[in-house]
Short mmCIF file of C-alpha atoms and ligand atoms in Angstrom, two decimals:
data_model
loop_
_atom_site.label_atom_id
_atom_site.label_comp_id
_atom_site.label_asym_id
_atom_site.label_seq_id
_atom_site.Cartn_x
_atom_site.Cartn_y
_atom_site.Cartn_z
CA MET A 1 35.67 102.60 -82.14
CA SER A 2 31.97 102.79 -82.96
CA PRO A 3 30.13 105.44 -80.95
CA THR A 4 27.11 103.15 -80.75
CA SER A 5 29.00 100.36 -78.98
CA ASP A 6 29.14 100.03 -75.22
CA PHE A 7 32.76 101.09 -75.08
CA PHE A 8 33.86 104.72 -75.43
CA ASP A 9 37.07 106.67 -75.14
CA VAL A 10 35.33 108.84 -72.56
CA VAL A 11 32.15 108.31 -70.57
CA VAL A 12 30.83 111.47 -68.92
CA ILE A 13 28.27 111.29 -66.10
CA GLY A 14 26.20 114.47 -66.16
CA GLY A 15 25.33 116.74 -69.09
CA GLY A 16 25.62 120.19 -67.49
CA PRO A 17 28.20 122.82 -68.49
CA GLY A 18 31.05 120.64 -67.18
CA GLY A 19 29.80 117.43 -68.76
CA TYR A 20 28.61 118.76 -72.12
CA ALA A 21 31.78 120.83 -72.50
CA ALA A 22 33.85 117.69 -71.88
CA GLY A 23 31.72 115.95 -74.54
CA LEU A 24 32.08 118.72 -77.11
CA TYR A 25 35.79 119.31 -76.52
CA GLY A 26 36.56 115.59 -76.47
CA ALA A 27 34.56 114.91 -79.62
CA SER A 28 36.29 117.80 -81.43
CA ALA A 29 39.56 116.06 -80.69
CA GLY A 30 38.24 112.85 -82.27
CA LEU A 31 37.39 110.94 -79.09
CA SER A 32 34.29 108.77 -78.92
CA VAL A 33 32.20 110.15 -76.07
CA ALA A 34 29.04 109.13 -74.24
CA VAL A 35 27.29 111.65 -71.99
CA ILE A 36 24.78 110.23 -69.50
CA GLU A 37 22.10 112.73 -68.45
CA LYS A 38 19.02 111.99 -66.34
CA ASP A 39 17.14 115.14 -67.31
CA LYS A 40 18.09 117.49 -70.14
CA VAL A 41 21.54 118.39 -71.41
CA GLY A 42 22.46 121.90 -70.31
CA GLY A 43 22.10 121.05 -66.63
CA THR A 44 21.48 123.50 -63.82
CA CYS A 45 23.01 126.43 -65.70
CA LEU A 46 20.68 126.22 -68.68
CA HIS A 47 17.49 124.92 -67.06
CA ARG A 48 17.48 125.98 -63.40
CA GLY A 49 20.28 128.50 -62.92
CA CYS A 50 22.37 131.02 -64.82
CA VAL A 51 20.37 131.31 -68.03
CA PRO A 52 16.80 131.54 -66.64
CA ALA A 53 17.95 133.78 -63.74
CA LYS A 54 19.62 136.21 -66.13
CA GLU A 55 16.60 136.12 -68.43
CA PHE A 56 14.38 137.25 -65.53
CA LEU A 57 16.93 139.90 -64.57
CA GLU A 58 16.56 141.20 -68.13
CA THR A 59 12.79 141.28 -67.61
CA ALA A 60 13.49 143.45 -64.55
CA ALA A 61 15.79 145.70 -66.62
CA VAL A 62 13.07 146.19 -69.27
CA TYR A 63 10.60 147.13 -66.53
CA ARG A 64 13.09 149.64 -65.09
CA SER A 65 13.66 151.15 -68.53
CA VAL A 66 9.94 151.58 -69.19
CA ASN A 67 9.50 153.08 -65.72
CA GLY A 68 12.32 155.54 -66.39
CA ALA A 69 11.25 156.39 -69.96
CA ALA A 70 9.67 159.75 -69.00
CA GLU A 71 13.14 161.11 -68.13
CA PHE A 72 14.06 160.68 -71.81
CA GLY A 73 10.86 162.42 -72.93
CA ILE A 74 9.08 159.20 -73.82
CA SER A 75 5.61 158.85 -72.36
CA THR A 76 4.16 155.44 -71.71
CA SER A 77 1.28 154.16 -69.66
CA GLU A 78 2.27 152.70 -66.32
CA PRO A 79 3.99 149.35 -66.95
CA LYS A 80 2.25 146.23 -65.71
CA ILE A 81 3.83 142.84 -65.19
CA ASP A 82 2.32 139.63 -66.48
CA PHE A 83 4.87 137.21 -65.13
CA SER A 84 3.31 134.25 -66.95
CA VAL A 85 4.39 135.95 -70.21
CA SER A 86 7.87 136.51 -68.72
CA GLN A 87 7.97 132.84 -67.74
CA ASN A 88 7.00 131.79 -71.29
CA ARG A 89 9.68 134.00 -72.79
CA LYS A 90 12.28 132.59 -70.42
CA GLN A 91 11.23 129.07 -71.35
CA LYS A 92 11.46 129.91 -75.05
CA VAL A 93 15.02 131.20 -74.60
CA VAL A 94 15.99 128.11 -72.59
CA ASP A 95 14.35 125.71 -75.07
CA GLN A 96 16.06 127.33 -78.05
CA LEU A 97 19.44 127.03 -76.38
CA TRP A 98 18.68 123.46 -75.32
CA LYS A 99 17.71 122.47 -78.88
CA GLY A 100 20.87 124.13 -80.19
CA LEU A 101 23.05 122.29 -77.70
CA SER A 102 21.35 118.92 -78.30
CA GLY A 103 21.79 119.37 -82.05
CA LEU A 104 25.44 120.31 -81.64
CA MET A 105 26.14 117.25 -79.51
CA LYS A 106 24.42 115.04 -82.07
CA SER A 107 26.36 116.57 -84.93
CA ARG A 108 29.61 115.82 -83.07
CA LYS A 109 28.43 112.20 -82.76
CA ILE A 110 28.33 112.29 -78.99
CA GLU A 111 26.07 109.55 -77.69
CA THR A 112 23.72 111.15 -75.20
CA ILE A 113 22.23 108.47 -72.98
CA GLU A 114 19.10 109.19 -70.95
CA GLY A 115 19.32 107.91 -67.39
CA THR A 116 21.19 108.20 -64.12
CA GLY A 117 24.79 107.05 -64.21
CA LYS A 118 26.67 105.34 -61.41
CA TYR A 119 30.40 104.80 -61.58
CA LEU A 120 31.08 101.22 -60.54
CA GLY A 121 34.88 101.20 -60.80
CA ASN A 122 37.27 99.76 -63.41
CA GLY A 123 35.94 102.08 -66.10
CA ARG A 124 32.40 100.67 -65.81
CA VAL A 125 29.34 102.88 -65.59
CA GLN A 126 25.88 101.58 -64.81
CA ILE A 127 22.88 103.40 -66.22
CA SER A 128 19.57 103.37 -64.33
CA ASP A 129 17.97 101.04 -66.94
CA GLY A 130 20.55 98.42 -65.96
CA ARG A 131 22.80 98.81 -69.01
CA ILE A 132 26.52 98.95 -68.32
CA ILE A 133 28.88 100.88 -70.55
CA GLU A 134 32.62 101.23 -70.34
CA GLY A 135 35.05 104.08 -70.83
CA GLU A 136 38.79 104.24 -71.27
CA SER A 137 38.44 107.39 -69.20
CA ILE A 138 35.57 108.55 -67.02
CA ILE A 139 34.56 112.11 -66.22
CA LEU A 140 32.25 112.65 -63.25
CA ALA A 141 30.21 115.83 -63.73
CA SER A 142 26.97 115.32 -61.82
CA GLY A 143 26.82 118.92 -60.55
CA SER A 144 25.15 120.30 -57.45
CA VAL A 145 21.74 120.88 -55.89
CA PRO A 146 20.50 123.75 -53.71
CA ARG A 147 21.23 123.48 -50.00
CA SER A 148 18.50 124.09 -47.48
CA ILE A 149 18.60 124.89 -43.78
CA PRO A 150 16.84 123.30 -40.82
CA GLY A 151 13.41 124.76 -40.16
CA PHE A 152 12.88 125.66 -43.83
CA GLU A 153 11.44 122.59 -45.51
CA VAL A 154 11.22 123.38 -49.23
CA ASP A 155 7.57 123.02 -50.32
CA GLY A 156 7.84 124.97 -53.57
CA LYS A 157 5.04 127.34 -52.54
CA ILE A 158 6.05 129.21 -49.40
CA VAL A 159 9.64 128.01 -49.08
CA MET A 160 11.53 127.86 -52.35
CA THR A 161 15.03 127.44 -53.69
CA SER A 162 16.24 128.77 -57.03
CA ASP A 163 14.75 125.65 -58.67
CA GLU A 164 11.20 126.69 -57.77
CA VAL A 165 11.60 130.47 -58.14
CA LEU A 166 12.65 130.07 -61.75
CA SER A 167 9.42 128.21 -62.54
CA LEU A 168 7.01 130.76 -61.03
CA THR A 169 4.21 132.06 -63.22
CA SER A 170 3.27 134.87 -60.83
CA LEU A 171 5.44 136.76 -58.40
CA PRO A 172 4.87 136.88 -54.64
CA SER A 173 4.34 140.45 -53.44
CA SER A 174 6.77 140.06 -50.54
CA VAL A 175 9.73 137.73 -49.99
CA VAL A 176 12.48 136.97 -47.53
CA VAL A 177 15.72 135.92 -49.20
CA ILE A 178 17.88 133.84 -46.85
CA GLY A 179 21.52 134.20 -47.89
CA GLY A 180 22.94 137.32 -49.52
CA GLY A 181 25.40 135.59 -51.85
CA ALA A 182 25.31 135.59 -55.65
CA ILE A 183 21.93 133.87 -56.03
CA GLY A 184 20.35 135.79 -53.13
CA CYS A 185 21.40 139.20 -54.45
CA GLU A 186 20.31 138.38 -58.00
CA PHE A 187 16.83 137.29 -56.83
CA ALA A 188 16.54 140.20 -54.38
CA SER A 189 17.38 142.65 -57.15
CA MET A 190 15.04 141.07 -59.71
CA MET A 191 12.09 140.75 -57.34
CA SER A 192 12.49 144.28 -55.99
CA ASP A 193 12.64 145.76 -59.50
CA LEU A 194 9.42 143.87 -60.25
CA GLU A 195 7.70 145.57 -57.28
CA ALA A 196 7.99 142.87 -54.58
CA GLN A 197 8.88 143.91 -51.03
CA VAL A 198 12.22 142.20 -50.36
CA THR A 199 14.10 141.42 -47.15
CA VAL A 200 17.56 139.83 -47.31
CA LEU A 201 18.85 137.93 -44.27
CA GLU A 202 22.59 137.22 -44.35
CA ALA A 203 24.51 135.39 -41.62
CA LEU A 204 27.86 137.06 -42.31
CA PRO A 205 28.66 140.75 -41.68
CA GLN A 206 28.29 141.73 -45.37
CA ILE A 207 26.25 140.64 -48.37
CA LEU A 208 28.29 139.14 -51.22
CA PRO A 209 30.99 137.64 -48.96
CA GLY A 210 34.38 137.52 -50.66
CA VAL A 211 33.61 140.48 -52.93
CA ASP A 212 35.70 143.68 -52.61
CA LYS A 213 34.20 146.02 -50.05
CA ASP A 214 33.97 149.05 -52.38
CA VAL A 215 31.96 146.98 -54.82
CA VAL A 216 29.70 145.60 -52.09
CA ASP A 217 29.08 149.17 -50.90
CA VAL A 218 27.73 150.12 -54.34
CA VAL A 219 25.28 147.20 -54.33
CA ALA A 220 24.28 147.72 -50.68
CA LYS A 221 23.62 151.43 -51.29
CA SER A 222 21.53 150.72 -54.37
CA PHE A 223 19.55 148.02 -52.54
CA ARG A 224 18.90 150.45 -49.66
CA ARG A 225 17.70 153.19 -52.00
CA ARG A 226 15.35 150.78 -53.76
CA GLY A 227 13.79 149.77 -50.43
CA ILE A 228 15.36 146.30 -50.12
CA ALA A 229 15.76 145.61 -46.39
CA VAL A 230 19.15 143.99 -45.79
CA HIS A 231 19.96 142.50 -42.40
CA THR A 232 23.53 141.23 -42.09
CA GLY A 233 25.09 139.26 -39.24
CA VAL A 234 21.77 137.64 -38.40
CA ALA A 235 20.85 134.05 -37.61
CA VAL A 236 17.56 132.79 -39.01
CA SER A 237 15.76 130.59 -36.48
CA GLY A 238 12.67 129.36 -38.33
CA HIS A 239 9.28 130.38 -39.65
CA THR A 240 5.64 130.11 -38.62
CA PRO A 241 3.08 129.81 -41.43
CA ASN A 242 0.40 132.52 -41.24
CA PRO A 243 -3.24 131.29 -40.95
CA GLY A 244 -4.28 133.43 -43.92
CA GLY A 245 -1.34 132.49 -46.15
CA GLY A 246 2.33 133.32 -46.29
CA THR A 247 4.60 132.95 -43.30
CA THR A 248 6.45 134.82 -40.57
CA VAL A 249 10.23 134.41 -40.61
CA HIS A 250 12.08 134.71 -37.31
CA PHE A 251 15.62 136.02 -37.20
CA GLY A 252 18.20 137.90 -35.13
CA ASP A 253 17.23 139.14 -31.73
CA ASN A 254 13.51 138.32 -31.65
CA GLN A 255 12.95 140.03 -34.99
CA SER A 256 10.45 138.76 -37.52
CA VAL A 257 8.98 139.62 -40.89
CA SER A 258 5.75 138.40 -42.45
CA VAL A 259 5.97 137.57 -46.16
CA ASP A 260 4.29 135.64 -48.96
CA ALA A 261 7.32 133.49 -49.66
CA VAL A 262 10.85 132.59 -48.60
CA ILE A 263 13.74 132.01 -51.00
CA VAL A 264 16.55 129.93 -49.54
CA SER A 265 19.87 130.69 -51.26
CA VAL A 266 22.50 129.49 -48.81
CA GLY A 267 24.76 127.71 -51.28
CA ARG A 268 24.69 124.49 -53.25
CA ARG A 269 25.89 121.01 -52.30
CA PRO A 270 27.58 118.51 -54.59
CA ASN A 271 25.32 115.94 -56.21
CA SER A 272 27.42 112.92 -55.26
CA ASP A 273 24.78 110.81 -53.50
CA GLY A 274 24.54 107.43 -55.19
CA LEU A 275 27.15 108.37 -57.79
CA LEU A 276 29.81 105.90 -56.77
CA GLY A 277 29.75 102.13 -56.42
CA GLU A 278 31.61 100.27 -53.72
CA GLU A 279 34.48 99.15 -55.92
CA THR A 280 35.77 102.58 -56.91
CA PHE A 281 38.80 104.27 -55.41
CA VAL A 282 37.32 107.72 -56.05
CA GLU A 283 37.41 109.65 -52.79
CA VAL A 284 34.80 112.08 -51.56
CA ASP A 285 35.42 114.67 -48.83
CA GLN A 286 33.26 115.22 -45.74
CA ARG A 287 31.02 117.69 -47.58
CA GLY A 288 30.42 115.29 -50.47
CA PHE A 289 32.78 116.92 -53.01
CA VAL A 290 34.83 114.52 -55.13
CA LYS A 291 38.53 115.04 -54.38
CA VAL A 292 40.68 116.03 -57.36
CA ASP A 293 44.18 117.26 -58.14
CA PRO A 294 44.91 120.31 -60.35
CA TYR A 295 44.45 118.14 -63.46
CA MET A 296 40.96 117.16 -62.27
CA ARG A 297 42.16 113.61 -61.57
CA THR A 298 40.33 111.76 -58.81
CA SER A 299 42.05 109.20 -56.58
CA GLU A 300 41.33 106.49 -59.18
CA GLN A 301 43.44 106.38 -62.29
CA GLY A 302 41.56 107.30 -65.46
CA VAL A 303 38.70 108.91 -63.55
CA TYR A 304 38.28 112.69 -63.52
CA ALA A 305 35.76 114.97 -61.82
CA ILE A 306 34.82 118.51 -62.81
CA GLY A 307 32.26 121.28 -62.25
CA ASP A 308 30.12 121.77 -59.15
CA LEU A 309 30.90 118.23 -58.04
CA VAL A 310 34.40 119.33 -56.98
CA ALA A 311 35.24 121.94 -54.35
CA THR A 312 36.14 124.77 -56.73
CA ALA A 313 34.17 127.91 -57.67
CA GLN A 314 30.64 126.80 -58.61
CA LEU A 315 30.45 128.69 -61.89
CA ALA A 316 29.44 127.33 -65.29
CA HIS A 317 32.54 128.76 -66.97
CA ILE A 318 34.76 127.03 -64.42
CA GLY A 319 33.04 123.79 -65.42
CA PHE A 320 33.97 124.54 -69.06
CA ALA A 321 37.58 125.28 -68.10
CA GLU A 322 37.88 122.13 -65.99
CA ALA A 323 36.39 120.04 -68.80
CA ILE A 324 39.13 121.26 -71.14
CA VAL A 325 41.83 120.50 -68.54
CA ALA A 326 40.48 116.96 -68.08
CA ILE A 327 40.20 116.23 -71.81
CA LYS A 328 43.68 117.61 -72.54
CA HIS A 329 45.06 115.45 -69.76
CA ILE A 330 43.25 112.42 -71.20
CA LEU A 331 44.84 113.22 -74.57
CA SER A 332 48.28 113.51 -72.87
CA GLU A 333 48.58 117.05 -74.20
CA PRO A 334 50.37 119.85 -72.35
CA VAL A 335 47.84 121.39 -69.98
CA VAL A 336 47.80 124.40 -67.69
CA PRO A 337 45.60 123.83 -64.63
CA VAL A 338 42.95 126.44 -63.78
CA ASP A 339 44.33 129.23 -61.56
CA TYR A 340 41.35 129.60 -59.25
CA SER A 341 42.70 132.78 -57.68
CA LYS A 342 42.28 134.63 -60.98
CA VAL A 343 39.03 133.37 -62.48
CA PRO A 344 36.33 135.80 -63.64
CA TRP A 345 33.30 136.28 -61.40
CA CYS A 346 30.10 137.94 -62.61
CA ILE A 347 26.98 138.63 -60.56
CA TYR A 348 24.03 139.98 -62.52
CA CYS A 349 22.12 141.89 -59.85
CA HIS A 350 21.46 145.58 -60.47
CA PRO A 351 24.00 147.15 -60.37
CA GLU A 352 26.06 144.31 -61.80
CA VAL A 353 29.26 143.02 -60.20
CA ALA A 354 32.33 141.62 -61.98
CA PHE A 355 35.83 140.91 -60.80
CA ALA A 356 39.02 138.89 -61.15
CA GLY A 357 42.00 138.53 -58.84
CA PHE A 358 42.73 139.74 -55.34
CA THR A 359 40.37 142.03 -53.45
CA GLU A 360 42.22 144.88 -51.73
CA GLU A 361 41.78 143.15 -48.39
CA ALA A 362 42.99 139.77 -49.68
CA ALA A 363 46.01 141.34 -51.43
CA ARG A 364 47.09 143.03 -48.18
CA ALA A 365 46.43 139.81 -46.23
CA ALA A 366 48.67 137.96 -48.72
CA GLY A 367 51.49 140.36 -47.81
CA TYR A 368 51.36 142.72 -50.80
CA ASP A 369 51.99 146.42 -50.46
CA VAL A 370 49.39 147.82 -52.86
CA ILE A 371 48.39 150.89 -54.83
CA VAL A 372 44.68 151.29 -55.47
CA LYS A 373 42.79 153.57 -57.85
CA LYS A 374 39.05 153.89 -58.35
CA ASP A 375 36.94 155.53 -61.03
CA PRO A 376 33.26 155.97 -60.17
CA PHE A 377 30.87 155.65 -63.14
CA GLY A 378 29.35 159.02 -62.16
CA GLY A 379 32.08 160.75 -64.19
CA ASN A 380 31.80 158.48 -67.24
CA SER A 381 30.07 159.97 -70.31
CA ARG A 382 28.37 156.78 -71.48
CA ALA A 383 27.10 156.01 -67.97
CA ARG A 384 25.54 159.52 -67.88
CA ILE A 385 24.04 158.95 -71.35
CA VAL A 386 22.40 155.67 -70.40
CA GLY A 387 21.43 157.03 -67.00
CA GLU A 388 23.22 154.33 -65.01
CA THR A 389 25.79 156.12 -62.88
CA ASP A 390 25.85 153.89 -59.79
CA GLY A 391 29.12 152.03 -59.78
CA VAL A 392 32.88 152.01 -59.64
CA VAL A 393 35.91 150.44 -61.27
CA LYS A 394 38.69 149.63 -58.82
CA VAL A 395 42.11 148.35 -59.81
CA ILE A 396 44.65 147.04 -57.33
CA ALA A 397 48.34 146.87 -58.28
CA GLU A 398 51.40 145.72 -56.42
CA LYS A 399 53.37 148.68 -55.03
CA MET A 400 57.02 148.46 -56.08
CA PRO A 401 59.89 149.56 -53.79
CA ASP A 402 60.20 152.85 -55.77
CA GLY A 403 56.50 153.54 -55.16
CA SER A 404 55.42 152.81 -58.75
CA ALA A 405 52.66 150.37 -59.67
CA GLY A 406 53.79 146.84 -60.53
CA LYS A 407 51.64 143.96 -61.72
CA ILE A 408 47.88 144.31 -61.59
CA LEU A 409 46.58 142.07 -58.81
CA GLY A 410 42.85 142.63 -58.99
CA VAL A 411 40.15 144.34 -61.05
CA HIS A 412 36.77 144.93 -59.39
CA MET A 413 33.71 146.51 -60.93
CA ALA A 414 30.16 147.38 -60.00
CA GLY A 415 27.85 149.19 -62.41
CA PRO A 416 26.22 149.11 -65.84
CA TRP A 417 27.07 146.04 -67.95
CA VAL A 418 30.28 145.39 -66.01
CA THR A 419 29.81 141.66 -66.62
CA GLU A 420 30.53 142.49 -70.28
CA GLN A 421 33.41 144.81 -69.37
CA LEU A 422 35.48 142.51 -67.21
CA GLY A 423 37.33 140.93 -70.16
CA GLN A 424 40.24 143.32 -70.33
CA GLY A 425 40.59 143.41 -66.53
CA TYR A 426 40.61 139.61 -66.50
CA LEU A 427 43.35 139.55 -69.13
CA ALA A 428 45.41 142.16 -67.25
CA VAL A 429 45.27 140.15 -64.02
CA ASN A 430 46.07 136.83 -65.68
CA TRP A 431 48.85 138.28 -67.84
CA GLU A 432 50.26 139.90 -64.71
CA ALA A 433 50.43 143.07 -66.77
CA THR A 434 51.47 146.40 -65.25
CA PRO A 435 49.49 149.67 -65.51
CA ASP A 436 52.30 151.07 -67.71
CA GLU A 437 51.69 148.30 -70.22
CA VAL A 438 47.90 148.26 -70.12
CA SER A 439 47.47 152.05 -70.19
CA GLN A 440 49.07 152.19 -73.64
CA PHE A 441 45.94 150.64 -75.10
CA ILE A 442 43.30 153.09 -76.27
CA GLN A 443 39.73 152.89 -75.00
CA PRO A 444 37.05 154.09 -77.41
CA HIS A 445 35.14 157.20 -76.33
CA PRO A 446 32.45 157.41 -75.11
CA THR A 447 32.26 153.91 -73.64
CA LEU A 448 31.69 152.43 -70.22
CA SER A 449 34.99 150.59 -70.58
CA GLU A 450 36.87 153.89 -70.48
CA ALA A 451 36.49 153.71 -66.70
CA PHE A 452 38.92 150.77 -66.67
CA GLY A 453 41.38 152.65 -68.92
CA GLU A 454 41.14 155.76 -66.74
CA THR A 455 41.77 153.76 -63.57
CA VAL A 456 44.80 152.02 -65.00
CA LEU A 457 46.17 155.30 -66.34
CA ALA A 458 45.79 156.82 -62.88
CA LEU A 459 47.90 153.96 -61.52
CA THR A 460 50.80 155.13 -63.68
CA GLY A 461 50.75 158.30 -61.61
CA ARG A 462 49.33 160.48 -64.40
CA GLY A 463 45.59 160.12 -64.82
CA LEU A 464 43.44 162.16 -67.20
CA HIS A 465 40.20 162.36 -65.23
CA VAL A 466 41.13 160.21 -62.23
CA GLY A 467 43.69 161.58 -59.77
P1 LIG B 1 26.79 131.57 -51.96
O1 LIG B 1 27.73 130.66 -51.28
O2 LIG B 1 27.28 132.51 -53.01
O3 LIG B 1 26.02 132.44 -50.89
C1 LIG B 1 25.32 131.88 -49.81
C2 LIG B 1 25.14 132.95 -48.78
O4 LIG B 1 24.28 132.46 -47.77
C3 LIG B 1 26.45 133.34 -48.11
O5 LIG B 1 26.53 134.73 -48.12
C4 LIG B 1 26.32 132.76 -46.72
O6 LIG B 1 27.00 133.51 -45.76
C5 LIG B 1 24.82 132.82 -46.51
N1 LIG B 1 24.26 131.88 -45.55
C6 LIG B 1 24.59 130.57 -45.39
N2 LIG B 1 23.82 130.02 -44.43
C7 LIG B 1 22.98 131.01 -43.99
C8 LIG B 1 21.95 131.06 -43.00
N3 LIG B 1 21.61 129.98 -42.31
N4 LIG B 1 21.32 132.24 -42.81
C9 LIG B 1 21.66 133.33 -43.52
N5 LIG B 1 22.63 133.35 -44.45
C10 LIG B 1 23.29 132.18 -44.69
O7 LIG B 1 25.65 130.60 -52.52
P2 LIG B 1 24.43 130.91 -53.50
O8 LIG B 1 24.17 132.36 -53.63
O9 LIG B 1 23.34 130.02 -53.05
O10 LIG B 1 25.00 130.38 -54.85
C11 LIG B 1 25.41 129.02 -54.98
C12 LIG B 1 26.58 128.91 -55.89
O11 LIG B 1 26.25 129.29 -57.19
C13 LIG B 1 27.72 129.80 -55.43
O12 LIG B 1 28.92 129.11 -55.48
C14 LIG B 1 27.70 130.92 -56.40
O13 LIG B 1 28.99 131.46 -56.63
C15 LIG B 1 27.15 130.28 -57.65
N6 LIG B 1 26.41 131.28 -58.40
C16 LIG B 1 27.07 132.23 -59.06
C17 LIG B 1 26.38 133.18 -59.76
C18 LIG B 1 27.11 134.20 -60.46
O14 LIG B 1 28.32 134.21 -60.42
N7 LIG B 1 26.42 135.10 -61.15
C19 LIG B 1 24.94 133.23 -59.79
C20 LIG B 1 24.35 132.23 -59.03
C21 LIG B 1 25.07 131.29 -58.36
#
């Protein structure tokens, strides 16, 4: 089949992490693939999400390092921030990755079509220029967009979502962050490190809902010490623009705070508006997510949906994993569906958060008797050396009838570079390994990852440094 015809083995709508991964994986298997993208391949993750947000968090880390240099005997003048330079650097990083991805897709002979795709049914996809192409299989991967809340009309100046924040060329000196989830905590951390006065307003009783409480405590304590005001369990009722600029945000019991800007980070909604024609059998739930089974199949045969468009964890790497499941299913190969209860989560605020598997609370709620061990980074040599001792590694194992530790149910981390340390914890959880098995592996010394080894060793009943 010629990749320049109007018929492809697979037509993918959306070129974000879900869509481009489906393209790359499908093309590596010899399928002819078209990816329809209305903006730039790379999607939210590369252009308006993960990559630019982490790049700015690195800017914040550099600023922290320079500020803390005197402790190491290095004298510097007081650091100053020129955020337009930071913005240019971020854009350079994004553009390089974008060029790399575009080149890779081209080299795999994926036909990238510019435009908005609409799935009409019967394998037919209409592009916004009127052209209709056909696919033996279709993968819907149109992603998500930021949600807003009533009373906070996004104007890109005073009220922003992640889309606007990541394009700023100067930083507001004070912000309210509405929503203390992953995006909210990352922005709060970054802005505070770069000298903004930050207030976080979270509706639920804790920031980072769903994250293990011991890990949340580390982040909450660090935020408090750095002067970030966190109000949990509060409703936000609206805002009144100030005559001289900025606005006053109203929340809780007649409380208010006056700030330069508001960042709304209350979740993302699926981008399914206008995606489906009337003749498709693809079903969408009440919230707009496309309904799928564990093989990412929609209600219409031959049509799959992946990534933020479906009601699974909205993480780029889950989009990759779901793309592989869909392509393998298309190829009629054996395929293991994603086990969403054991996927890796990484949040890049300072201190970082990373975890996989059950939290202690969720494990108990699921009926497990558990054994839990924790190793704070304060006792870890490398953490002392780098001067980043806030944090903990917590491992939860099933308690066996004889009192010993059975399979590892959850690994939870807060602290320096834990997003890079989760790997072995993720493997342990997914392999359903026991502490006896995992503790046989040697951790290099001195490393941050020793904290995981120490915690697992402690679960065998005989720890070195952890009791
Ligand atoms: P989220 O669902 O993680 O957090 C939204 C937060 O806003 C929740 O804590 C929720 O209780 C709160 N909230 C909702 N309505 C509110 C209101 N009216 N007032 C106050 N608080 C309210 O969503 P977020 O942070 O916007 O991220 C969107 C998606 O992107 C999530 O699925 C997230 O997992 C993913 N993401 C993941 C990252 C990571 O893993 N590093 C980074 C950024 C995003």
